[in-house]
Coordinates of C-alpha atoms and ligand atoms in Angstrom, one line a residue:
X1 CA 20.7 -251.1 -13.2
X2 CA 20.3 -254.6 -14.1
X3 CA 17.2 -255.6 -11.8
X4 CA 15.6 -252.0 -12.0
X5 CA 12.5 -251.8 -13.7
X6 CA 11.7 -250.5 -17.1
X7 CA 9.6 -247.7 -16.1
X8 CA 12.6 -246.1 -14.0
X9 CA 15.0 -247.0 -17.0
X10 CA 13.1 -245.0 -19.1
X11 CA 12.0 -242.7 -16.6
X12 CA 15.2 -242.2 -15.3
X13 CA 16.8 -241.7 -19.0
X14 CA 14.0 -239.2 -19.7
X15 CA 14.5 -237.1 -16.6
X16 CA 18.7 -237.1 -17.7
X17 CA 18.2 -236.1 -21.1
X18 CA 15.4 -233.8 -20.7
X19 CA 17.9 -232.3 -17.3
X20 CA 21.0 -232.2 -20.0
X21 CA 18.6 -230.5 -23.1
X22 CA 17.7 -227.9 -20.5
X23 CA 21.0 -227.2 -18.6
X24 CA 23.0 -226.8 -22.6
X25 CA 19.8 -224.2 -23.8
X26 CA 19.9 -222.3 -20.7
X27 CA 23.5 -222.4 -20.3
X28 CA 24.4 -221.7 -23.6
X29 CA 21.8 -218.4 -23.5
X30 CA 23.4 -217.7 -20.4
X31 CA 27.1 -217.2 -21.6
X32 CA 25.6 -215.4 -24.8
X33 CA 23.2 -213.0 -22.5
X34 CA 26.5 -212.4 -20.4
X35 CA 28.8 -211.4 -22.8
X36 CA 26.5 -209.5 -24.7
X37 CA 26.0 -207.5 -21.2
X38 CA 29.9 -207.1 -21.2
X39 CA 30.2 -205.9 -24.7
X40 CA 27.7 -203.3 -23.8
X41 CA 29.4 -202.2 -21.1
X42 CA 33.4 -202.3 -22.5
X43 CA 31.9 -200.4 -25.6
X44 CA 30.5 -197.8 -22.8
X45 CA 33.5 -197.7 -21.4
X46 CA 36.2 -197.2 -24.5
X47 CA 33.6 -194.4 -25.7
X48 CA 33.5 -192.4 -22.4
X49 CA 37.4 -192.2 -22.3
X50 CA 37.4 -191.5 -25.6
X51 CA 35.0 -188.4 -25.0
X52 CA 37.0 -187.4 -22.2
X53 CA 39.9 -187.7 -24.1
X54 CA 39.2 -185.1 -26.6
X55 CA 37.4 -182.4 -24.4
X56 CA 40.4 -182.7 -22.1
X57 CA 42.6 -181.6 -24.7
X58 CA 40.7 -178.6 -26.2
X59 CA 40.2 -175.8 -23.9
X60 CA 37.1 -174.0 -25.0
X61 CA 35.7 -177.6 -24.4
X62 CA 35.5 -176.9 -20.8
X63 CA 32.0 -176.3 -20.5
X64 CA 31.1 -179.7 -22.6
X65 CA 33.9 -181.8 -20.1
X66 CA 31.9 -180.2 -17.4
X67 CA 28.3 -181.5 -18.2
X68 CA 30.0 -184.7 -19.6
X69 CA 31.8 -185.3 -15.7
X70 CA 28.6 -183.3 -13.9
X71 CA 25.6 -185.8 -15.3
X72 CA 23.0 -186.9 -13.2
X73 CA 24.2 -190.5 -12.6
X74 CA 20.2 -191.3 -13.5
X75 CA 19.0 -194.1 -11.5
X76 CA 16.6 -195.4 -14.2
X77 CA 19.8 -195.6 -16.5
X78 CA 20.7 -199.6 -17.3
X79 CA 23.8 -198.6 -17.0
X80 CA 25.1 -196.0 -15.1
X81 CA 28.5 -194.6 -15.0
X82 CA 30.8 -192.0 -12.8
X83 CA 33.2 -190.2 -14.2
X84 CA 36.5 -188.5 -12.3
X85 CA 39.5 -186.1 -13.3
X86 CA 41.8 -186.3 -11.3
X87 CA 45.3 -183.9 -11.5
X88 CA 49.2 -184.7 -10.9
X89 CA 49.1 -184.5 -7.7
X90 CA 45.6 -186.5 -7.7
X91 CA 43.5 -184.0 -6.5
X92 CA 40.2 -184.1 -8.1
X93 CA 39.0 -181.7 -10.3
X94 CA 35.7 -182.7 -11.7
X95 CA 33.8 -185.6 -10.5
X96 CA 29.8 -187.1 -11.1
X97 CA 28.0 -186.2 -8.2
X98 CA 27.4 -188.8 -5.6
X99 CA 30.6 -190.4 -6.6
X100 CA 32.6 -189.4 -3.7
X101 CA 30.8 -192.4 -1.5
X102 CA 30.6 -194.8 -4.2
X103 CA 33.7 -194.7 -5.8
X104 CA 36.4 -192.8 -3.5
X105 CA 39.7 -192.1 -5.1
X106 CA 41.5 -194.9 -3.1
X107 CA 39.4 -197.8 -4.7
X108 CA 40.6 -197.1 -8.2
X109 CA 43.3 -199.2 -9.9
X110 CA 46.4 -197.7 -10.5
X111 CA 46.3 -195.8 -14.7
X112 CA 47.2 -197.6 -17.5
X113 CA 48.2 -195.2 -20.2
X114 CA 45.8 -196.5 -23.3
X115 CA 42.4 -196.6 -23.5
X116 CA 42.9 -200.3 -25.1
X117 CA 45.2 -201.8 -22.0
X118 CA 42.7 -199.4 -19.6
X119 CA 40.3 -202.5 -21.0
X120 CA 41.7 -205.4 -19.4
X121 CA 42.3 -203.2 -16.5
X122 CA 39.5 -203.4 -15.2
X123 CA 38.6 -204.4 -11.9
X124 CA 35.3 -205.8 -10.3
X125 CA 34.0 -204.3 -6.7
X126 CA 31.2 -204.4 -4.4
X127 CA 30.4 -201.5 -3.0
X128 CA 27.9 -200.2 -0.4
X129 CA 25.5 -203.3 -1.8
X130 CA 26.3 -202.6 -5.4
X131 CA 28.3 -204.1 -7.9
X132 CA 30.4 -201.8 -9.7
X133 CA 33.2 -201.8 -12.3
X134 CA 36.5 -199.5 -11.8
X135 CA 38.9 -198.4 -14.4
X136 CA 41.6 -195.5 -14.5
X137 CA 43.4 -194.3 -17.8
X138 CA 46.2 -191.4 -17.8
X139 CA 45.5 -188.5 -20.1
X140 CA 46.2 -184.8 -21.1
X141 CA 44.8 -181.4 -21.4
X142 CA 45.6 -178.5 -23.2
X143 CA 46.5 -178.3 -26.2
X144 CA 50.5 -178.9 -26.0
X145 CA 49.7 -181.5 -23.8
X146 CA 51.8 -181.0 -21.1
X147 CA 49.7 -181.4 -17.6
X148 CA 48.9 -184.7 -17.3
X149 CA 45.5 -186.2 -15.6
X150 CA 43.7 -189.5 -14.3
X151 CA 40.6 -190.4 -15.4
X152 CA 38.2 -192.5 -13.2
X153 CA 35.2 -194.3 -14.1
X154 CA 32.7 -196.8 -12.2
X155 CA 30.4 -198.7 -14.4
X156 CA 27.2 -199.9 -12.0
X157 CA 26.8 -202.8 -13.3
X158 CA 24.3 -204.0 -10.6
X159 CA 21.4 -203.9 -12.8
X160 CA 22.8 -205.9 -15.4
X161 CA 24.1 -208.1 -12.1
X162 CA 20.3 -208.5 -10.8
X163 CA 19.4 -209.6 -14.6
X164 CA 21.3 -212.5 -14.8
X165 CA 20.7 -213.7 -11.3
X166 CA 17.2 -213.4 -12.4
X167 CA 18.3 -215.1 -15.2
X168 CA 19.6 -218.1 -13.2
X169 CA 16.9 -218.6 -10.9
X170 CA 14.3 -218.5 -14.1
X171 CA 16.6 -221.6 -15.1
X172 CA 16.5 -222.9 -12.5
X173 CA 12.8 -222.9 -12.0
X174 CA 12.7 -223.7 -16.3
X175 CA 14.9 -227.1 -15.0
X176 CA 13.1 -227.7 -12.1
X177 CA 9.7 -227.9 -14.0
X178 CA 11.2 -229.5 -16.8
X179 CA 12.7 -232.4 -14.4
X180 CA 9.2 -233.3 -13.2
X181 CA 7.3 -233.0 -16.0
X182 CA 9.6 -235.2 -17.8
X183 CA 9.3 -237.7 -14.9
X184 CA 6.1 -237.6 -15.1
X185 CA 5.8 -237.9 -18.9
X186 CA 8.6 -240.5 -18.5
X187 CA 6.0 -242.8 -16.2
X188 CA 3.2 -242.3 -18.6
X189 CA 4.7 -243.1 -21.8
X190 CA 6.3 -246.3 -20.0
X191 CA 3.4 -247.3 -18.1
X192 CA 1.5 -247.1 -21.3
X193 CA 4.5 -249.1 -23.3
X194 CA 4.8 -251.6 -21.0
X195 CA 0.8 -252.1 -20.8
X196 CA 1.0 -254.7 -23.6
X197 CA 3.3 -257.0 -21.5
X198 CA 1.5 -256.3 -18.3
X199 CA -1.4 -258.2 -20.6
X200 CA 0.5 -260.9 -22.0
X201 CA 2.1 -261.9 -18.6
X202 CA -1.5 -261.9 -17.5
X203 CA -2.6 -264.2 -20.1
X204 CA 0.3 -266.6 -19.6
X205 CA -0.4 -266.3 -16.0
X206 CA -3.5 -268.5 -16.3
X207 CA -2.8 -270.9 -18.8
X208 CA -2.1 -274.3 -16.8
X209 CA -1.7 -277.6 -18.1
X210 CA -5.4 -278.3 -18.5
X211 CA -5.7 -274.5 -20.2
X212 CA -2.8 -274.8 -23.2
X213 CA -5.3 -274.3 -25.8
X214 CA -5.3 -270.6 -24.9
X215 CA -3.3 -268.7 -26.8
X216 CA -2.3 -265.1 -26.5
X217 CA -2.0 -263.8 -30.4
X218 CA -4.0 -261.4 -32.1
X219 CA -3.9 -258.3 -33.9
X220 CA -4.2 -255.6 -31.0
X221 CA 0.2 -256.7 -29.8
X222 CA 2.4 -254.0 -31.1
X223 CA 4.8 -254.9 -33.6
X224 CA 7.5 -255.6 -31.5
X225 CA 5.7 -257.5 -29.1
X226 CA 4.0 -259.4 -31.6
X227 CA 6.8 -261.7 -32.5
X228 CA 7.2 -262.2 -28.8
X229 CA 3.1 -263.5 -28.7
X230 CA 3.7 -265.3 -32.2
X231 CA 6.8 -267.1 -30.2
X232 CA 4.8 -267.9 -27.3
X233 CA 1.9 -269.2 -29.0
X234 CA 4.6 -271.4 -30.9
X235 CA 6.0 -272.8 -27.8
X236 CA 2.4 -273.5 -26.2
X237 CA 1.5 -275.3 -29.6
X238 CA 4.8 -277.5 -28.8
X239 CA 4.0 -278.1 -25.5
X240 CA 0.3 -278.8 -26.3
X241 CA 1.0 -281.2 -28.6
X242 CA 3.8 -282.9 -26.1
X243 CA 1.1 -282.8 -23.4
X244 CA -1.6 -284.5 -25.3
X245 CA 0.7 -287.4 -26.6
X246 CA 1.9 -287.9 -23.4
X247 CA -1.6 -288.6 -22.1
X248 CA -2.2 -291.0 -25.2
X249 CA 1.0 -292.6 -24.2
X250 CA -0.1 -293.2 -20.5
X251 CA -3.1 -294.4 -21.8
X252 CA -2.2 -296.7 -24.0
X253 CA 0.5 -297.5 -21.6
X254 CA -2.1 -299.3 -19.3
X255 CA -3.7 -300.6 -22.2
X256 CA -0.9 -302.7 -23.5
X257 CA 0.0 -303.6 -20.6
X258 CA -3.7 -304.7 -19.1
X259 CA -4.3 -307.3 -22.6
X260 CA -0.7 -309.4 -21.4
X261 CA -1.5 -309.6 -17.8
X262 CA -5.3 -310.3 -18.6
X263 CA -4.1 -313.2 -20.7
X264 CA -1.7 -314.4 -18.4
X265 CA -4.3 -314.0 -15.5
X266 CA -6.8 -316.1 -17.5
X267 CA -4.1 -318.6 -17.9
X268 CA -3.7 -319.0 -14.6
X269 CA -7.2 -319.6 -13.4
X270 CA -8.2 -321.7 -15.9
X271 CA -5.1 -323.7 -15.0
X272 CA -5.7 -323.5 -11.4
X273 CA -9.7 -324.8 -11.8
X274 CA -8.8 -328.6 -11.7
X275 CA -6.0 -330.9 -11.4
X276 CA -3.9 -331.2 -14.6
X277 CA -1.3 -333.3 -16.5
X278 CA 2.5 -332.0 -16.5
X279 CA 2.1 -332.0 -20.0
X280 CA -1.0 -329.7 -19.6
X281 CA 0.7 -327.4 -17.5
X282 CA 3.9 -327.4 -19.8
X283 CA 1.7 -326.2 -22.3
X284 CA 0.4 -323.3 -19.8
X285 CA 3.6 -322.1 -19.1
X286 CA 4.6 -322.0 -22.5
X287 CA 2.1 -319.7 -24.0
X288 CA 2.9 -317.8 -20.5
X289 CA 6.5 -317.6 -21.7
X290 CA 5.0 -315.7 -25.0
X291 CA 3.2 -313.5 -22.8
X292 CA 6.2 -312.8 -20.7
X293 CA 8.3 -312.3 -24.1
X294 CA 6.2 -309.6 -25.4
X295 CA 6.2 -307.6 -21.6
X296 CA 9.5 -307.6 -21.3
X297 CA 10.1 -307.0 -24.9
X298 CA 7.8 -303.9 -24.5
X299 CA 9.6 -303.2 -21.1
X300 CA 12.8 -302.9 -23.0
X301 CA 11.6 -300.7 -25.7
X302 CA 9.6 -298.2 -22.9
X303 CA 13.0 -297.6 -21.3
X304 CA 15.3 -297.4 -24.5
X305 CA 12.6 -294.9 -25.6
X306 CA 12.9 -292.9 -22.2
X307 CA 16.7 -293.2 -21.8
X308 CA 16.7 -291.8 -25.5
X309 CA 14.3 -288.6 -24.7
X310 CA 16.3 -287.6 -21.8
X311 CA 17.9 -284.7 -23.2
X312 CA 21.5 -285.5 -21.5
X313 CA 21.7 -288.4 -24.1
X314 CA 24.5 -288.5 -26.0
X315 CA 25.3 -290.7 -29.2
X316 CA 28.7 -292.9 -28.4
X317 CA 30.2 -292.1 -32.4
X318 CA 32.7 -294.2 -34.3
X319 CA 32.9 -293.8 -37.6
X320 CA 32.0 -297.2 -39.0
X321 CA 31.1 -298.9 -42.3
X322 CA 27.3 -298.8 -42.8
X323 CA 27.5 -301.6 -45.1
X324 CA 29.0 -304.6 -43.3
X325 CA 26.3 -303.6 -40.4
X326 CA 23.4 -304.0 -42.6
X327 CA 25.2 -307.1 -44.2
X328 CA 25.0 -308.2 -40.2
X329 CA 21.3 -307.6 -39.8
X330 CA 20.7 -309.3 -43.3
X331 CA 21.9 -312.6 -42.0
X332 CA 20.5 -312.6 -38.8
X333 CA 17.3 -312.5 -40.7
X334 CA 18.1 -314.7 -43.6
X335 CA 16.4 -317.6 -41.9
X336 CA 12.7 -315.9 -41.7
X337 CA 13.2 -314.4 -44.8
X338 CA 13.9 -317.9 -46.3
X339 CA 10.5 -319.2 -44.2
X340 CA 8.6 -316.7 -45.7
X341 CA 10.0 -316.7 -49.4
X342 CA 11.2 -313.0 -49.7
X343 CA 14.2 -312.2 -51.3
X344 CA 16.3 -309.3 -49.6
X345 CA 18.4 -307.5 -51.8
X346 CA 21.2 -304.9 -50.8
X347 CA 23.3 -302.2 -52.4
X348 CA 25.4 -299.3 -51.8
X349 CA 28.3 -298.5 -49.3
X350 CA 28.5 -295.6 -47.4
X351 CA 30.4 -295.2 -43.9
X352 CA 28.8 -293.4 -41.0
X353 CA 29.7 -291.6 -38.0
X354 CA 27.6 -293.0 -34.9
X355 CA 26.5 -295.5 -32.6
X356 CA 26.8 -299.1 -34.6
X357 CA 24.9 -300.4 -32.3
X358 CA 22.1 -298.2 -32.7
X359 CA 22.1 -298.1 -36.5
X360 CA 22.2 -302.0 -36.4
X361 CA 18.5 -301.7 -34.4
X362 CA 17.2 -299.2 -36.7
X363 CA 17.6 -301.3 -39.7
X364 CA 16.8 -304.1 -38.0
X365 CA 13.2 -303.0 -37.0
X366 CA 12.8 -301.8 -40.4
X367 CA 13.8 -305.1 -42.0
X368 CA 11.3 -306.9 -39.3
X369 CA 8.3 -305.0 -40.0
X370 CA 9.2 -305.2 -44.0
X371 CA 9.5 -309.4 -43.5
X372 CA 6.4 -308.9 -41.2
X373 CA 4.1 -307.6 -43.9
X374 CA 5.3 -308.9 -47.2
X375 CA 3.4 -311.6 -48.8
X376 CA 5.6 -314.8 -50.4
X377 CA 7.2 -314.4 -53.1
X378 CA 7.7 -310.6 -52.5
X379 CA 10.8 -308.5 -52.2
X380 CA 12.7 -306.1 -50.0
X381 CA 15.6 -304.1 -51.0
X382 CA 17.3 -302.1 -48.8
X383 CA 20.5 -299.9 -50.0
X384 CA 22.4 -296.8 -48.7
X385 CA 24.4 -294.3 -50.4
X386 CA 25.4 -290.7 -49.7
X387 CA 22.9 -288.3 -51.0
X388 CA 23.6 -284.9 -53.4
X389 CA 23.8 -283.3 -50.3
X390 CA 26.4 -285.2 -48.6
X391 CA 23.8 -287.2 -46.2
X392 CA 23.6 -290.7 -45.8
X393 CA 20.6 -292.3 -46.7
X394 CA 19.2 -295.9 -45.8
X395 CA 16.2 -296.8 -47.9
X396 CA 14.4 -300.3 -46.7
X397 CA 11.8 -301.1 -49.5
X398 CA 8.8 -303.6 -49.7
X399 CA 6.6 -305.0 -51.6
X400 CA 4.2 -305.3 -49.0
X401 CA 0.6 -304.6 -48.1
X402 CA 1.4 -300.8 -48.0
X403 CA -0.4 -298.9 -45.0
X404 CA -3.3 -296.2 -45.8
X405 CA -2.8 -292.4 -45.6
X406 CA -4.9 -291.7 -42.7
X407 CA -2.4 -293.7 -40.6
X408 CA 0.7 -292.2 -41.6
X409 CA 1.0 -289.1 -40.0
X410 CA 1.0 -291.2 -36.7
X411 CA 2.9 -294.1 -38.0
X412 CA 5.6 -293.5 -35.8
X413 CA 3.8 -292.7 -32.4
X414 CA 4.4 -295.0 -30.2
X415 CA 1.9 -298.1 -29.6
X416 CA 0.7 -297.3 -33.2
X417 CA -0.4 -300.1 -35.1
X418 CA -2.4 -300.5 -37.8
X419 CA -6.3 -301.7 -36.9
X420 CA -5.9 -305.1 -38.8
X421 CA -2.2 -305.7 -38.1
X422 CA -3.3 -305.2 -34.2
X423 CA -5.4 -308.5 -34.3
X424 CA -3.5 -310.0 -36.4
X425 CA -0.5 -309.6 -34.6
X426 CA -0.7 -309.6 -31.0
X427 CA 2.6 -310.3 -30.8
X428 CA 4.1 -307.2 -32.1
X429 CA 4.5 -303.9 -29.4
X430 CA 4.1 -301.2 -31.2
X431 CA 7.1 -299.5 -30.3
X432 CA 9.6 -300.3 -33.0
X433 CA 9.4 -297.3 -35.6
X434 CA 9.2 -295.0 -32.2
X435 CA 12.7 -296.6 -31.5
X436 CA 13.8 -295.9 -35.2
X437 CA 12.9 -292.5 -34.9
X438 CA 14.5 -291.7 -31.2
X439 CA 17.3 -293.3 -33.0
X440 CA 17.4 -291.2 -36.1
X441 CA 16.7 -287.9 -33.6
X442 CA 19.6 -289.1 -31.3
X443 CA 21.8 -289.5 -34.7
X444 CA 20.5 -285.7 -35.9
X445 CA 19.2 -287.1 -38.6
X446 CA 15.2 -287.8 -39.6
X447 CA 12.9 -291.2 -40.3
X448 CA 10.2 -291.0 -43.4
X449 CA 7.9 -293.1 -44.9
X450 CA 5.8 -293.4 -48.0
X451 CA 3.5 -296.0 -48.9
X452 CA 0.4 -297.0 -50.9
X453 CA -1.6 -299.5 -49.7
X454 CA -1.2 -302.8 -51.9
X455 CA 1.8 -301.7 -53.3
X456 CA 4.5 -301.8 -50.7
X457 CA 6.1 -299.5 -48.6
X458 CA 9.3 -297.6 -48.4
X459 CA 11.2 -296.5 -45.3
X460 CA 13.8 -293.7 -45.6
X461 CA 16.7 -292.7 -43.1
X462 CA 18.6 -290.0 -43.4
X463 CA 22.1 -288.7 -41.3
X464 CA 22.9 -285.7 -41.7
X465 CA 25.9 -284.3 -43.8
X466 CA 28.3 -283.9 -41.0
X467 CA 28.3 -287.4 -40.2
Ligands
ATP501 N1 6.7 -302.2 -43.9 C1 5.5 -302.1 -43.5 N2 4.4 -302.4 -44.2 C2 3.2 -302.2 -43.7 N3 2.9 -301.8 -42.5 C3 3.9 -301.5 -41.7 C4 5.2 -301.6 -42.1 N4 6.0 -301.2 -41.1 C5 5.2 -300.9 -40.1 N5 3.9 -301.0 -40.4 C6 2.8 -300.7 -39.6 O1 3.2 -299.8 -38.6 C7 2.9 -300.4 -37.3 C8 3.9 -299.9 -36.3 O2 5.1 -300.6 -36.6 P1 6.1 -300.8 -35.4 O3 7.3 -301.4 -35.9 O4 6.2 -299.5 -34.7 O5 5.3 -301.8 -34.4 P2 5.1 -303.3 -34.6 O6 5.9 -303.8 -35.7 O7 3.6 -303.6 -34.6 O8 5.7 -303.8 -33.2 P3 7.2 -304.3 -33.0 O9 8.0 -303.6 -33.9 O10 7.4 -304.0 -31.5 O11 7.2 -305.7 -33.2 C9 2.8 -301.8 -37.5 O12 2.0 -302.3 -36.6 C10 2.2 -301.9 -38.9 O13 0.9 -301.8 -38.9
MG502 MG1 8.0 -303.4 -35.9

């Protein structure tokens, strides 16, 4: 049923229940209509005996037991009867006419003696092409009751017979009717159901990479679907939004990579234009060697970056003390930080399930970019502590130039840098809050920032409580 399609579910259920609703009605009028017909026809029954009963037994009643016996057996009767008497020695002695071919002695059931057991005597026959009931019940005449008799009676029942067949093939036509109409009902009403789907498979149909601002939402989706469009829309926002940093990425891609090799070119040539001194050439190659630095410095971040967004990448944890790893990072930049007359500060403790590693780079990019744009004289603090809610949090604070609000929201794109820092700093790639924030994502956790320009900036990680 799996793979069938949702019209012949539906149909198919319709046609089953609508079969079932019809088969229980008209069988359940059926049984009622036939013993209703058999009611009838034992009540007929009981009440002829009892008739007979009683003229049998009273003498002057003879004329009476005669014109009971004698009745024209009337055709247009529903239900018409024969009556016999029959003596000792089962010789008749008053029968209906036209009972003799009917209902011949012989075919009769053997008596009963009451009326009430004659009941569930009797017996179902077919006849010369009709269908008849016979019953026989003892009795006895005269007065004292002494001669006994047989009493015979054959119920045609064919016209009540002919009713229900009618009855039955009426169902069965009712069924027939009702099957088909339900199927076809059951294509309409799923056919028109399933019209909204047929419209939003059409729309995604034709949205392509170059088409994902089309959306499919609107008022005119049923309710149901209508989460279902919402959803999609969601996911085409997603992707939208993936596609068109992706293309900024490959473009800036080529542009930081064309500035390097264009300086490196230039190098080159000018080198290459006349003869020169080792120390000349010394000199080339060195601000090569700054060139080469910064490419493979980018290199490295490109791939850590695309090893971290491929979605089989898993974290290495150990649980590990977040303190003596910031400690570590702290020295290794004591040296600069002592150059550029910044104090660092540090507080807190808090141990952390990860990669130490990782963490280690995160805080140290932080701690570069806060020693990269914080005047002399200024100050960084960086501390960590569990939050109220059980997470970890990192804060790296400085005093620093502060960045503007228009840049934040793309702060940590990657090859996002800051107009002025840009010239200023040709040396920096652009990648290293990208890294912190593939880091923090890889960690479960999140990377945020607020700053105000002049006043300094403050960096925020958080891990998540499970750590
Ligand atoms: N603490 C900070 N104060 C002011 N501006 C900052 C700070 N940290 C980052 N920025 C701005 O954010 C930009 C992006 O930083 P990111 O670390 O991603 O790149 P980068 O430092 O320029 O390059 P790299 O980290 O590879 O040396 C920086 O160029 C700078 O303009
Ligand atoms: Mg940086």
């Amino acid at each position: 049923m799996g793979n069938f399609s949702i019209t012949r579910q539906l149909t198919l259920h319709y046609v089953v229940s609508t079969a079932a609703l019809l088969l229980l009605a008209g069988g359940f009028l059926y049984w009622t209509l036939r013993r209703n017909l058999d009611h009838t026809r034992h009540a007929l029954l009981a009440s002829k005996i009892e008739v007979l009963r009683v003229l049998l037994r009273e003498p002057d009643k003879m004329a009476a037991l005669t014109s009971e016996v004698e009745h024209e057996a009337s055709e247009s009767h529903p239900l018409r009867y024969y009556l016999r008497i029959l003596d000792e020695q089962n010789r008749v002695l008053l029968e209906t006419p036209g009972m003799k071919d009917l209902a011949p002695v012989g075919l009769f059931p053997d008596p009963v003696e009451t009326s009430a057991e004659s009941i569930n005597n009797i017996q179902q026959k077919s006849q010369s092409g009709r269908s008849l009931l016979f019953l026989a019940v003892q009795a006895v005449a005269g007065l004292a009751g002494t001669e006994k008799r047989t009493l015979q009676i054959a119920l045609d029942t064919s016209s009540g017979s002919a009713l229900l067949a009618d009855y039955r093939r009426k169902l069965m036509t009712v069924l027939a009717l009702g099957v088909l109409f339900a199927a076809v009902a059951g294509v309409w009403v799923a056919r028109k159901g399933m019209q909204p789907l047929i419209e939003i498979t059409s729309t995604a149909q034709h949205i392509t990479a170059s088409q994902l601002h089309e959306r499919i939402a609107g008022t005119r989706w049923p309710e149901e679907l209508g989460e279902l469009a919402a959803a999609f829309d969601a996911m085409l926002d997603r992707l939208e939004d993936s596609f068109t940093r992706l293309s900024q990425f490959s473009g800036n891609l080529a542009h930081e990579l064309r500035t390097p090799i264009n300086n490196l070119r230039g190098e080159a040539e000018v080198a290459l234009r006349r003869c020169r001194q080792p120390e000349e050439y010394q000199q080339i190659l060195e601000s090569s060697l700054e060139e080469y630095d910064r490419l493979s410095r980018m290199i490295d971040g490109l791939l850590f970056l695309a090893r971290a967004d491929n979605p089989k990448a898993a974290l290495e944890r150990t649980r590990f003390d977040a303190r003596k790893e910031i400690e570590t990072v702290r020295e290794f930049y004591d040296a600069w930080a002592g150059e550029q007359d910044v104090e660092v500060a540090f507080e807190g403790n808090a141990s952390l399930n990860g990669d130490p590693m990782l963490f280690r780079r995160a805080v140290s990019n932080l701690l570069a970019n806060a020693l990269q744009h914080t005047p002399a004289r200024g100050r960084i603090s960086i501390s960590v502590r569990a939050n109220d809610h059980q997470a970890v949090e990192v804060i790296v604070d400085d005093t620093g130039c502060g960045i503007a609000p228009e840049h934040l929201p793309k702060i940590f794109d990657r090859f996002y840098r800051v107009g002025r820092v840009r010239a200023e700093r040709p040396g920096g790639t652009g990648l290293g809050l990208a890294i912190v924030q593939s880091i923090m994502r890889l960690h479960g956790g999140t990377a945020s920032i607020q700053s105000r320009v002049g006043q300094g900036t403050t960096f925020t990680l958080e891990f998540p409580a499970r750590n």
